mmCIF file of C-alpha atoms in Angstrom:
data_model
loop_
_atom_site.group_PDB
_atom_site.id
_atom_site.type_symbol
_atom_site.label_atom_id
_atom_site.label_comp_id
_atom_site.label_asym_id
_atom_site.label_seq_id
_atom_site.Cartn_x
_atom_site.Cartn_y
_atom_site.Cartn_z
ATOM 1 C CA MET A 13 -2.628 28.881 -7.332
ATOM 2 C CA SER A 14 -6.339 27.352 -6.198
ATOM 3 C CA ASP A 15 -6.407 25.342 -10.044
ATOM 4 C CA PRO A 16 -7.536 21.489 -9.203
ATOM 5 C CA ILE A 17 -4.973 18.382 -9.545
ATOM 6 C CA ASP A 18 -4.570 17.039 -12.737
ATOM 7 C CA PHE A 19 -4.193 12.884 -11.981
ATOM 8 C CA TYR A 20 -4.436 10.820 -14.612
ATOM 9 C CA PHE A 21 -3.891 7.507 -14.511
ATOM 10 C CA ASP A 22 -5.458 4.502 -16.243
ATOM 11 C CA PHE A 23 -7.114 1.813 -14.655
ATOM 12 C CA GLY A 24 -4.970 -0.998 -15.218
ATOM 13 C CA SER A 25 -1.964 0.861 -13.766
ATOM 14 C CA PRO A 26 -0.329 -0.987 -10.691
ATOM 15 C CA TYR A 27 1.410 2.975 -9.314
ATOM 16 C CA GLY A 28 -2.310 4.474 -11.111
ATOM 17 C CA TYR A 29 -3.736 2.639 -8.522
ATOM 18 C CA PHE A 30 -0.963 3.081 -4.959
ATOM 19 C CA ALA A 31 -1.602 6.467 -6.871
ATOM 20 C CA SER A 32 -4.992 7.271 -6.079
ATOM 21 C CA LEU A 33 -4.451 5.986 -2.945
ATOM 22 C CA ARG A 34 -2.131 9.200 -2.246
ATOM 23 C CA ILE A 35 -3.453 11.676 -4.249
ATOM 24 C CA ASP A 36 -6.419 12.952 -2.455
ATOM 25 C CA GLU A 37 -5.084 13.381 1.084
ATOM 26 C CA LEU A 38 -1.591 15.047 -0.040
ATOM 27 C CA ALA A 39 -3.933 17.738 -2.059
ATOM 28 C CA ALA A 40 -5.116 18.272 0.616
ATOM 29 C CA LYS A 41 -2.860 19.059 2.704
ATOM 30 C CA HIS A 42 -2.051 21.855 1.508
ATOM 31 C CA GLY A 43 -5.439 23.538 0.561
ATOM 32 C CA ARG A 44 -6.420 21.562 -2.641
ATOM 33 C CA THR A 45 -8.589 20.040 -4.724
ATOM 34 C CA VAL A 46 -7.959 16.326 -7.304
ATOM 35 C CA THR A 47 -9.282 15.922 -11.407
ATOM 36 C CA TRP A 48 -8.951 12.653 -11.638
ATOM 37 C CA HIS A 49 -8.794 12.386 -15.978
ATOM 38 C CA PRO A 50 -9.091 8.253 -16.363
ATOM 39 C CA VAL A 51 -7.426 7.049 -19.645
ATOM 40 C CA LEU A 52 -6.497 4.742 -22.165
ATOM 41 C CA LEU A 53 -2.775 3.610 -22.036
ATOM 42 C CA GLY A 54 -3.819 2.108 -25.295
ATOM 43 C CA ALA A 55 -4.505 4.806 -27.527
ATOM 44 C CA ILE A 56 -1.529 7.459 -25.644
ATOM 45 C CA PHE A 57 1.104 4.409 -26.347
ATOM 46 C CA LYS A 58 -0.185 4.594 -30.076
ATOM 47 C CA VAL A 59 1.200 8.207 -30.029
ATOM 48 C CA THR A 60 4.256 7.319 -28.255
ATOM 49 C CA GLY A 61 5.650 3.822 -29.516
ATOM 50 C CA MET A 62 5.731 2.590 -25.594
ATOM 51 C CA LYS A 63 4.862 -0.242 -25.146
ATOM 52 C CA PRO A 64 2.899 -1.764 -21.382
ATOM 53 C CA ASN A 65 5.014 -2.183 -19.210
ATOM 54 C CA LEU A 66 4.281 -6.359 -18.165
ATOM 55 C CA GLU A 67 5.081 -6.841 -23.070
ATOM 56 C CA GLN A 68 8.600 -5.529 -21.668
ATOM 57 C CA PRO A 69 11.710 -8.696 -21.566
ATOM 58 C CA LEU A 70 13.309 -7.935 -17.935
ATOM 59 C CA ARG A 71 10.785 -4.610 -17.165
ATOM 60 C CA GLY A 72 7.914 -6.675 -16.748
ATOM 61 C CA GLU A 73 9.530 -9.103 -14.183
ATOM 62 C CA TYR A 74 10.504 -6.183 -12.798
ATOM 63 C CA LEU A 75 7.619 -4.256 -12.234
ATOM 64 C CA THR A 76 5.668 -7.428 -11.146
ATOM 65 C CA GLN A 77 8.151 -7.079 -7.805
ATOM 66 C CA ASP A 78 8.181 -3.948 -7.722
ATOM 67 C CA VAL A 79 4.509 -3.597 -7.637
ATOM 68 C CA GLY A 80 4.105 -5.835 -5.293
ATOM 69 C CA ARG A 81 6.623 -4.115 -2.699
ATOM 70 C CA ILE A 82 5.398 -0.953 -3.044
ATOM 71 C CA ALA A 83 1.973 -3.202 -1.293
ATOM 72 C CA ARG A 84 3.891 -4.203 2.003
ATOM 73 C CA LEU A 85 5.780 -0.649 2.248
ATOM 74 C CA THR A 86 2.733 1.826 1.940
ATOM 75 C CA GLY A 87 0.326 -1.620 3.262
ATOM 76 C CA ALA A 88 -2.206 -0.969 0.183
ATOM 77 C CA PRO A 89 -4.747 -3.750 -0.835
ATOM 78 C CA PHE A 90 -2.943 -6.016 -3.169
ATOM 79 C CA THR A 91 -3.226 -8.908 -5.534
ATOM 80 C CA PHE A 92 -1.717 -8.722 -8.743
ATOM 81 C CA PRO A 93 -4.133 -9.630 -10.567
ATOM 82 C CA ASP A 94 -4.533 -12.469 -13.735
ATOM 83 C CA SER A 95 -6.031 -10.575 -15.808
ATOM 84 C CA ALA A 96 -3.130 -7.728 -15.938
ATOM 85 C CA PRO A 97 -3.323 -5.876 -17.981
ATOM 86 C CA ALA A 98 -6.998 -4.515 -17.918
ATOM 87 C CA ASN A 99 -8.579 -3.088 -20.839
ATOM 88 C CA GLY A 100 -9.851 -0.013 -19.044
ATOM 89 C CA VAL A 101 -12.417 1.607 -21.187
ATOM 90 C CA ALA A 102 -15.512 0.481 -19.559
ATOM 91 C CA ALA A 103 -14.441 1.531 -16.121
ATOM 92 C CA SER A 104 -13.271 5.122 -17.532
ATOM 93 C CA ARG A 105 -16.885 5.620 -19.815
ATOM 94 C CA ALA A 106 -18.267 4.825 -16.418
ATOM 95 C CA PHE A 107 -16.937 7.614 -14.541
ATOM 96 C CA TYR A 108 -16.644 10.392 -17.340
ATOM 97 C CA TRP A 109 -20.578 9.065 -17.239
ATOM 98 C CA LEU A 110 -21.297 10.630 -13.773
ATOM 99 C CA ALA A 111 -17.888 13.259 -13.562
ATOM 100 C CA ASP A 112 -19.769 15.444 -14.664
ATOM 101 C CA GLU A 113 -22.739 16.371 -12.390
ATOM 102 C CA HIS A 114 -21.645 14.135 -10.005
ATOM 103 C CA PRO A 115 -17.414 14.356 -9.275
ATOM 104 C CA GLU A 116 -17.423 13.079 -6.206
ATOM 105 C CA GLN A 117 -19.439 9.520 -7.210
ATOM 106 C CA ALA A 118 -17.673 8.918 -10.373
ATOM 107 C CA LYS A 119 -14.082 9.045 -7.856
ATOM 108 C CA LEU A 120 -16.252 6.817 -5.443
ATOM 109 C CA LEU A 121 -16.353 4.320 -8.642
ATOM 110 C CA ALA A 122 -13.091 5.129 -9.710
ATOM 111 C CA ARG A 123 -11.525 4.645 -6.435
ATOM 112 C CA ALA A 124 -14.057 1.199 -6.013
ATOM 113 C CA ILE A 125 -12.885 -0.038 -8.967
ATOM 114 C CA TYR A 126 -9.433 0.034 -8.518
ATOM 115 C CA HIS A 127 -9.841 -1.723 -5.571
ATOM 116 C CA ALA A 128 -11.471 -4.090 -7.369
ATOM 117 C CA HIS A 129 -8.757 -5.097 -9.784
ATOM 118 C CA PHE A 130 -6.006 -4.334 -7.410
ATOM 119 C CA GLY A 131 -7.187 -4.798 -3.739
ATOM 120 C CA GLU A 132 -9.018 -7.619 -5.390
ATOM 121 C CA GLY A 133 -7.075 -9.122 -7.433
ATOM 122 C CA GLN A 134 -10.989 -9.244 -9.967
ATOM 123 C CA ASP A 135 -11.014 -8.267 -14.127
ATOM 124 C CA ILE A 136 -12.683 -4.584 -14.026
ATOM 125 C CA GLY A 137 -12.699 -5.308 -18.046
ATOM 126 C CA PRO A 138 -15.915 -6.711 -18.341
ATOM 127 C CA ALA A 139 -18.699 -3.582 -18.496
ATOM 128 C CA ASP A 140 -21.216 -5.877 -16.635
ATOM 129 C CA THR A 141 -18.249 -5.939 -13.906
ATOM 130 C CA VAL A 142 -17.805 -2.362 -13.958
ATOM 131 C CA ALA A 143 -22.033 -2.315 -13.752
ATOM 132 C CA GLU A 144 -21.866 -3.702 -10.834
ATOM 133 C CA ILE A 145 -19.309 -2.556 -8.716
ATOM 134 C CA ALA A 146 -21.122 0.651 -9.482
ATOM 135 C CA ALA A 147 -24.524 -0.447 -8.553
ATOM 136 C CA LYS A 148 -22.666 -1.561 -4.945
ATOM 137 C CA THR A 149 -21.752 1.797 -4.536
ATOM 138 C CA LEU A 150 -23.569 3.900 -5.542
ATOM 139 C CA GLY A 151 -27.017 2.017 -5.709
ATOM 140 C CA SER A 152 -28.186 4.278 -2.381
ATOM 141 C CA LEU A 153 -27.395 7.580 -4.228
ATOM 142 C CA GLY A 154 -29.565 6.371 -7.452
ATOM 143 C CA ILE A 155 -27.823 4.355 -9.455
ATOM 144 C CA ASP A 156 -28.509 0.860 -10.654
ATOM 145 C CA ARG A 157 -26.957 -1.951 -13.153
ATOM 146 C CA ALA A 158 -29.160 -0.906 -15.864
ATOM 147 C CA ALA A 159 -28.522 2.656 -16.126
ATOM 148 C CA VAL A 160 -24.445 2.372 -15.849
ATOM 149 C CA THR A 161 -24.885 -0.574 -19.068
ATOM 150 C CA ALA A 162 -26.241 2.194 -20.908
ATOM 151 C CA ALA A 163 -23.834 4.554 -20.104
ATOM 152 C CA ILE A 164 -20.454 2.736 -20.740
ATOM 153 C CA GLN A 165 -22.061 2.172 -23.816
ATOM 154 C CA ASP A 166 -23.757 5.916 -24.976
ATOM 155 C CA PRO A 167 -21.982 7.565 -27.637
ATOM 156 C CA ALA A 168 -21.660 10.663 -26.287
ATOM 157 C CA VAL A 169 -19.490 9.132 -23.476
ATOM 158 C CA LYS A 170 -17.709 7.817 -25.655
ATOM 159 C CA ASP A 171 -16.466 10.581 -28.034
ATOM 160 C CA ARG A 172 -16.453 11.792 -23.932
ATOM 161 C CA LEU A 173 -13.587 9.460 -23.625
ATOM 162 C CA ARG A 174 -11.583 9.511 -26.488
ATOM 163 C CA SER A 175 -11.426 13.616 -26.317
ATOM 164 C CA GLU A 176 -9.900 13.269 -22.492
ATOM 165 C CA VAL A 177 -7.283 10.869 -24.165
ATOM 166 C CA ASP A 178 -6.926 13.080 -26.937
ATOM 167 C CA ASP A 179 -6.641 16.317 -24.767
ATOM 168 C CA ALA A 180 -4.132 14.634 -22.188
ATOM 169 C CA VAL A 181 -1.763 13.804 -25.117
ATOM 170 C CA GLU A 182 -1.989 17.219 -25.872
ATOM 171 C CA ARG A 183 -1.023 18.604 -22.873
ATOM 172 C CA GLY A 184 2.369 15.667 -22.191
ATOM 173 C CA VAL A 185 0.769 12.508 -20.290
ATOM 174 C CA PHE A 186 2.964 9.364 -21.553
ATOM 175 C CA GLY A 187 2.600 7.058 -18.425
ATOM 176 C CA SER A 188 0.368 6.311 -15.648
ATOM 177 C CA PRO A 189 -0.071 8.344 -13.363
ATOM 178 C CA PHE A 190 0.572 11.527 -14.419
ATOM 179 C CA PHE A 191 -0.002 14.267 -12.004
ATOM 180 C CA ILE A 192 -0.174 18.835 -13.414
ATOM 181 C CA VAL A 193 0.045 20.940 -10.654
ATOM 182 C CA ASP A 194 0.233 24.143 -11.777
ATOM 183 C CA GLY A 195 1.326 23.780 -14.880
ATOM 184 C CA GLU A 196 4.695 21.274 -13.813
ATOM 185 C CA PRO A 197 4.522 17.679 -14.961
ATOM 186 C CA PHE A 198 4.888 15.077 -13.503
ATOM 187 C CA TRP A 199 5.159 11.453 -13.863
ATOM 188 C CA GLY A 200 5.304 8.603 -11.680
ATOM 189 C CA TRP A 201 4.053 7.026 -8.229
ATOM 190 C CA ASP A 202 7.671 7.833 -6.991
ATOM 191 C CA ARG A 203 6.917 11.529 -7.692
ATOM 192 C CA LEU A 204 4.189 11.634 -5.068
ATOM 193 C CA ASP A 205 6.924 13.514 -2.728
ATOM 194 C CA MET A 206 8.122 15.992 -5.409
ATOM 195 C CA VAL A 207 4.561 17.028 -5.960
ATOM 196 C CA ASP A 208 4.256 17.606 -2.593
ATOM 197 C CA ARG A 209 6.878 18.892 -2.309
ATOM 198 C CA TRP A 210 6.052 20.854 -5.924
ATOM 199 C CA LEU A 211 2.654 22.124 -3.409
ATOM 200 C CA ALA A 212 4.489 22.993 -0.210
ATOM 201 C CA THR A 213 6.923 25.353 -2.367
ATOM 202 C CA GLY A 214 5.762 26.465 -4.595
ATOM 203 C CA GLY A 215 8.117 25.091 -7.313
ATOM 204 C CA TRP A 216 11.939 25.531 -6.998
ATOM 205 C CA MET B 23 24.839 -9.422 4.078
ATOM 206 C CA SER B 24 27.941 -7.370 3.714
ATOM 207 C CA ASP B 25 27.808 -7.795 -0.779
ATOM 208 C CA PRO B 26 28.778 -5.357 -2.460
ATOM 209 C CA ILE B 27 25.897 -3.241 -4.117
ATOM 210 C CA ASP B 28 25.803 -2.611 -7.196
ATOM 211 C CA PHE B 29 25.158 -0.198 -9.477
ATOM 212 C CA TYR B 30 24.355 -0.382 -13.249
ATOM 213 C CA PHE B 31 24.151 3.053 -15.439
ATOM 214 C CA ASP B 32 25.027 4.124 -18.712
ATOM 215 C CA PHE B 33 27.381 7.070 -18.917
ATOM 216 C CA GLY B 34 23.849 9.211 -21.630
ATOM 217 C CA SER B 35 21.622 8.243 -18.908
ATOM 218 C CA PRO B 36 20.295 11.464 -16.870
ATOM 219 C CA TYR B 37 18.996 9.980 -13.670
ATOM 220 C CA GLY B 38 22.538 7.254 -13.700
ATOM 221 C CA TYR B 39 24.437 10.599 -13.281
ATOM 222 C CA PHE B 40 22.519 11.722 -11.089
ATOM 223 C CA ALA B 41 22.820 8.395 -8.978
ATOM 224 C CA SER B 42 25.495 8.413 -9.572
ATOM 225 C CA LEU B 43 26.009 11.547 -7.199
ATOM 226 C CA ARG B 44 24.368 9.912 -4.183
ATOM 227 C CA ILE B 45 24.401 6.321 -4.230
ATOM 228 C CA ASP B 46 28.137 5.936 -1.972
ATOM 229 C CA GLU B 47 27.560 8.193 -0.087
ATOM 230 C CA LEU B 48 23.853 5.790 0.509
ATOM 231 C CA ALA B 49 25.518 2.683 1.198
ATOM 232 C CA ALA B 50 28.640 4.515 2.793
ATOM 233 C CA LYS B 51 26.212 5.538 5.948
ATOM 234 C CA HIS B 52 25.233 1.227 5.865
ATOM 235 C CA GLY B 53 28.637 0.121 5.902
ATOM 236 C CA ARG B 54 27.849 -0.999 2.349
ATOM 237 C CA THR B 55 29.954 -0.448 -0.131
ATOM 238 C CA VAL B 56 28.918 0.135 -4.696
ATOM 239 C CA THR B 57 30.372 -1.795 -7.445
ATOM 240 C CA TRP B 58 29.927 0.641 -10.244
ATOM 241 C CA HIS B 59 28.881 -1.100 -13.544
ATOM 242 C CA PRO B 60 28.428 1.080 -16.567
ATOM 243 C CA VAL B 61 26.835 -0.535 -19.644
ATOM 244 C CA LEU B 62 24.674 0.108 -23.121
ATOM 245 C CA LEU B 63 21.751 0.659 -22.837
ATOM 246 C CA GLY B 64 21.743 -0.072 -26.714
ATOM 247 C CA ALA B 65 22.982 -3.448 -26.665
ATOM 248 C CA ILE B 66 20.196 -3.581 -23.258
ATOM 249 C CA PHE B 67 17.164 -2.007 -25.396
ATOM 250 C CA LYS B 68 17.804 -4.381 -28.242
ATOM 251 C CA VAL B 69 16.420 -7.493 -26.541
ATOM 252 C CA THR B 70 13.826 -5.226 -24.588
ATOM 253 C CA GLY B 71 12.354 -3.657 -27.642
ATOM 254 C CA MET B 72 13.099 0.182 -25.429
ATOM 255 C CA LYS B 73 13.894 2.901 -27.084
ATOM 256 C CA PRO B 74 15.558 5.798 -25.658
ATOM 257 C CA ASN B 75 12.986 7.881 -23.418
ATOM 258 C CA LEU B 76 14.688 11.580 -25.768
ATOM 259 C CA GLU B 77 13.706 9.500 -28.418
ATOM 260 C CA GLN B 78 9.814 8.629 -27.233
ATOM 261 C CA PRO B 79 7.349 11.513 -28.159
ATOM 262 C CA LEU B 80 6.347 13.299 -25.073
ATOM 263 C CA ARG B 81 8.213 10.826 -22.427
ATOM 264 C CA GLY B 82 11.409 13.371 -24.379
ATOM 265 C CA GLU B 83 10.761 16.600 -23.306
ATOM 266 C CA TYR B 84 8.742 16.067 -20.366
ATOM 267 C CA LEU B 85 13.178 14.045 -18.967
ATOM 268 C CA THR B 86 14.718 17.327 -20.354
ATOM 269 C CA GLN B 87 11.983 19.814 -18.088
ATOM 270 C CA ASP B 88 12.458 16.712 -15.322
ATOM 271 C CA VAL B 89 15.945 16.788 -15.267
ATOM 272 C CA GLY B 90 15.709 19.851 -14.676
ATOM 273 C CA ARG B 91 14.295 20.296 -11.809
ATOM 274 C CA ILE B 92 16.284 17.112 -10.094
ATOM 275 C CA ALA B 93 19.561 18.957 -10.943
ATOM 276 C CA ARG B 94 17.777 22.231 -9.489
ATOM 277 C CA LEU B 95 15.918 20.174 -6.266
ATOM 278 C CA THR B 96 19.588 18.467 -5.650
ATOM 279 C CA GLY B 97 22.174 20.660 -6.390
ATOM 280 C CA ALA B 98 24.000 18.385 -9.091
ATOM 281 C CA PRO B 99 26.258 21.022 -11.850
ATOM 282 C CA PHE B 100 23.896 19.797 -14.070
ATOM 283 C CA THR B 101 23.989 21.416 -18.210
ATOM 284 C CA PHE B 102 22.057 19.736 -21.093
ATOM 285 C CA PRO B 103 24.458 18.126 -22.924
ATOM 286 C CA ASP B 104 23.314 19.061 -26.907
ATOM 287 C CA SER B 105 25.266 15.086 -27.699
ATOM 288 C CA ALA B 106 23.142 13.929 -25.958
ATOM 289 C CA PRO B 107 22.819 11.430 -26.195
ATOM 290 C CA ALA B 108 25.701 10.293 -25.679
ATOM 291 C CA ASN B 109 27.549 6.840 -26.926
ATOM 292 C CA GLY B 110 29.306 4.968 -23.834
ATOM 293 C CA VAL B 111 31.028 2.628 -25.493
ATOM 294 C CA ALA B 112 34.326 4.160 -25.654
ATOM 295 C CA ALA B 113 33.931 5.463 -21.454
ATOM 296 C CA SER B 114 32.303 2.526 -20.745
ATOM 297 C CA ARG B 115 35.387 0.809 -22.453
ATOM 298 C CA ALA B 116 37.843 3.184 -19.928
ATOM 299 C CA PHE B 117 36.837 2.391 -16.788
ATOM 300 C CA TYR B 118 36.463 -1.620 -17.691
ATOM 301 C CA TRP B 119 40.174 -0.931 -17.589
ATOM 302 C CA LEU B 120 41.157 -0.271 -14.862
ATOM 303 C CA ALA B 121 37.894 -2.148 -12.858
ATOM 304 C CA ASP B 122 39.475 -4.837 -11.541
ATOM 305 C CA GLU B 123 43.628 -3.847 -10.521
ATOM 306 C CA HIS B 124 41.904 0.036 -9.408
ATOM 307 C CA PRO B 125 38.633 0.085 -8.757
ATOM 308 C CA GLU B 126 38.815 3.394 -7.114
ATOM 309 C CA GLN B 127 40.411 4.973 -9.743
ATOM 310 C CA ALA B 128 37.901 3.352 -12.570
ATOM 311 C CA LYS B 129 35.525 5.007 -9.980
ATOM 312 C CA LEU B 130 36.878 8.744 -10.117
ATOM 313 C CA LEU B 131 37.340 8.629 -14.268
ATOM 314 C CA ALA B 132 33.578 7.854 -14.080
ATOM 315 C CA ARG B 133 33.260 10.134 -11.976
ATOM 316 C CA ALA B 134 34.184 12.854 -14.061
ATOM 317 C CA ILE B 135 33.273 11.575 -17.481
ATOM 318 C CA TYR B 136 29.595 11.961 -16.022
ATOM 319 C CA HIS B 137 30.790 15.840 -14.905
ATOM 320 C CA ALA B 138 31.999 16.449 -18.165
ATOM 321 C CA HIS B 139 28.730 15.338 -19.447
ATOM 322 C CA PHE B 140 25.808 16.225 -17.001
ATOM 323 C CA GLY B 141 27.721 18.527 -15.585
ATOM 324 C CA GLU B 142 29.703 20.890 -18.028
ATOM 325 C CA GLY B 143 27.508 19.494 -21.341
ATOM 326 C CA GLN B 144 30.409 18.346 -23.293
ATOM 327 C CA ASP B 145 30.255 14.776 -25.904
ATOM 328 C CA ILE B 146 32.184 12.569 -24.213
ATOM 329 C CA GLY B 147 30.733 9.678 -26.772
ATOM 330 C CA PRO B 148 34.596 10.174 -28.949
ATOM 331 C CA ALA B 149 37.314 7.966 -27.284
ATOM 332 C CA ASP B 150 39.577 11.372 -28.316
ATOM 333 C CA THR B 151 37.573 13.061 -25.288
ATOM 334 C CA VAL B 152 37.091 9.849 -22.888
ATOM 335 C CA ALA B 153 40.969 9.797 -23.270
ATOM 336 C CA GLU B 154 41.532 13.756 -22.605
ATOM 337 C CA ILE B 155 39.337 13.160 -19.427
ATOM 338 C CA ALA B 156 41.574 9.836 -18.044
ATOM 339 C CA ALA B 157 45.219 11.764 -18.521
ATOM 340 C CA LYS B 158 43.583 14.207 -16.497
ATOM 341 C CA THR B 159 41.727 13.499 -14.354
ATOM 342 C CA LEU B 160 44.618 10.628 -13.041
ATOM 343 C CA GLY B 161 47.589 11.912 -15.031
ATOM 344 C CA SER B 162 49.032 11.944 -11.505
ATOM 345 C CA LEU B 163 48.981 8.657 -10.713
ATOM 346 C CA GLY B 164 50.912 7.769 -13.776
ATOM 347 C CA ILE B 165 47.489 6.912 -17.046
ATOM 348 C CA ASP B 166 48.393 9.182 -20.422
ATOM 349 C CA ARG B 167 46.061 9.971 -23.422
ATOM 350 C CA ALA B 168 47.985 6.404 -24.995
ATOM 351 C CA ALA B 169 47.056 4.369 -22.596
ATOM 352 C CA VAL B 170 43.604 4.811 -22.030
ATOM 353 C CA THR B 171 43.908 5.301 -26.499
ATOM 354 C CA ALA B 172 44.604 2.182 -27.125
ATOM 355 C CA ALA B 173 42.522 0.256 -24.474
ATOM 356 C CA ILE B 174 39.778 1.594 -25.333
ATOM 357 C CA GLN B 175 40.542 0.253 -28.421
ATOM 358 C CA ASP B 176 42.413 -3.460 -26.909
ATOM 359 C CA PRO B 177 40.076 -6.415 -27.221
ATOM 360 C CA ALA B 178 39.658 -7.629 -24.168
ATOM 361 C CA VAL B 179 38.233 -4.773 -23.269
ATOM 362 C CA LYS B 180 36.153 -4.483 -26.158
ATOM 363 C CA ASP B 181 35.159 -8.481 -24.725
ATOM 364 C CA ARG B 182 34.655 -6.472 -20.711
ATOM 365 C CA LEU B 183 32.157 -4.945 -22.017
ATOM 366 C CA ARG B 184 30.234 -6.709 -23.785
ATOM 367 C CA SER B 185 29.994 -9.584 -20.759
ATOM 368 C CA GLU B 186 28.959 -7.085 -18.412
ATOM 369 C CA VAL B 187 26.257 -6.305 -20.679
ATOM 370 C CA ASP B 188 25.173 -9.766 -21.282
ATOM 371 C CA ASP B 189 25.854 -9.951 -17.173
ATOM 372 C CA ALA B 190 23.582 -7.273 -16.709
ATOM 373 C CA VAL B 191 20.774 -8.372 -19.146
ATOM 374 C CA GLU B 192 21.190 -11.995 -17.202
ATOM 375 C CA ARG B 193 20.549 -10.141 -13.599
ATOM 376 C CA GLY B 194 17.177 -8.421 -15.216
ATOM 377 C CA VAL B 195 19.118 -4.981 -15.367
ATOM 378 C CA PHE B 196 16.940 -3.327 -18.168
ATOM 379 C CA GLY B 197 17.551 0.880 -17.195
ATOM 380 C CA SER B 198 19.903 3.234 -16.433
ATOM 381 C CA PRO B 199 20.109 3.883 -13.206
ATOM 382 C CA PHE B 200 19.465 -0.390 -11.740
ATOM 383 C CA PHE B 201 21.364 -1.120 -8.418
ATOM 384 C CA ILE B 202 21.143 -4.549 -7.001
ATOM 385 C CA VAL B 203 20.869 -4.682 -3.027
ATOM 386 C CA ASP B 204 21.699 -7.506 -1.603
ATOM 387 C CA GLY B 205 19.090 -9.608 -4.610
ATOM 388 C CA GLU B 206 16.580 -7.560 -4.701
ATOM 389 C CA PRO B 207 16.624 -5.162 -7.764
ATOM 390 C CA PHE B 208 15.832 -1.624 -8.178
ATOM 391 C CA TRP B 209 15.154 0.990 -11.370
ATOM 392 C CA GLY B 210 15.733 4.260 -11.562
ATOM 393 C CA TRP B 211 16.862 7.594 -9.649
ATOM 394 C CA ASP B 212 13.833 7.926 -7.630
ATOM 395 C CA ARG B 213 13.943 4.121 -5.856
ATOM 396 C CA LEU B 214 16.624 5.955 -4.375
ATOM 397 C CA ASP B 215 14.741 6.310 -0.992
ATOM 398 C CA MET B 216 13.670 2.980 -1.518
ATOM 399 C CA VAL B 217 17.029 1.698 -1.315
ATOM 400 C CA ASP B 218 18.438 3.535 1.600
ATOM 401 C CA ARG B 219 15.238 2.631 4.000
ATOM 402 C CA TRP B 220 16.179 -1.611 2.574
ATOM 403 C CA LEU B 221 19.020 -1.302 4.087
ATOM 404 C CA ALA B 222 18.183 0.182 6.636
ATOM 405 C CA THR B 223 15.389 -2.273 7.398
ATOM 406 C CA GLY B 224 17.034 -5.614 5.204
ATOM 407 C CA GLY B 225 13.783 -5.372 3.354
ATOM 408 C CA TRP B 226 10.461 -5.935 3.748
#
């Protein structure tokens, strides 16, 4: 029972952002680690026929209000990005470029990208922006802008992201955030308390 | 700040069912009452372009697993109905037929219908079934099957349901359950703890 928890998220998902601020600490409380998996909801929605929340009448307006309320409740830094929903392709590729060899650096980068996007309201879609965030966050570890920019265009990295998205769909992931805990799927930021309880009790 | 809490739900929604088992007690804890509003997600989805969860690939399977898990967690009687998603038109009309003059009877009826559907797995779509549940639940109060059957076909009752659904859309309701607390909207069974906190604190 000591497998990592799988945490799926889209860089454009505010609920994924809120989950990213809590999931590792929650897991650590139960002696568990977390494997992060950025995915592309746009690609997943092609399978499920869903639409981005923001584009749905009524639900889009609700979402805007709801995420502000969650930010105030949890104290998370939050600025609703004008650019939402952001394109997470470049950010996700940069993540997977690092993920195998340097998983902790990949996670640092993901946190920095999420913070830039939902903490500060920056558009994190452009590859240049992702490269800049990566250089700022990981520069002391030898990561520079040129390397990140090249990685984002690397066919092997592109393939890796595609196969991660396919794997996620295969495992039933249809939204962000999505957690898989010892085979049990949980969808949504609002399932974190249930994940906590699942980890504490071993399920019910 | 003593207005009733508005609770919107569809009789075919399992999350609405779980919410129906908790919302009045939660409200009472804060000295508040609850006005129940059955609505038709089918009609609302025409506005929002959403599809029933059960019909969405991946999400439908997740839902089936998730509602069983919630039932086990909360101890709610639960049988996933073969007929899901049920057509809530007859049930909703029967509710509104009673709602103005006998709000407590309407609520009793709604609870009985939800119990028959999600507690016992009955199809509550047919008008006959609704009439039978109503007669069994409210017979001692003088409600018989013939009266309920007539009410379900009464043009005034039909109009009332239509206008309730229109009002709900007007107020931003796009899913079930949906709560409006002093103007603040909350969507989902998993927002009940937040509703509880909102009532305790007056909002944040």
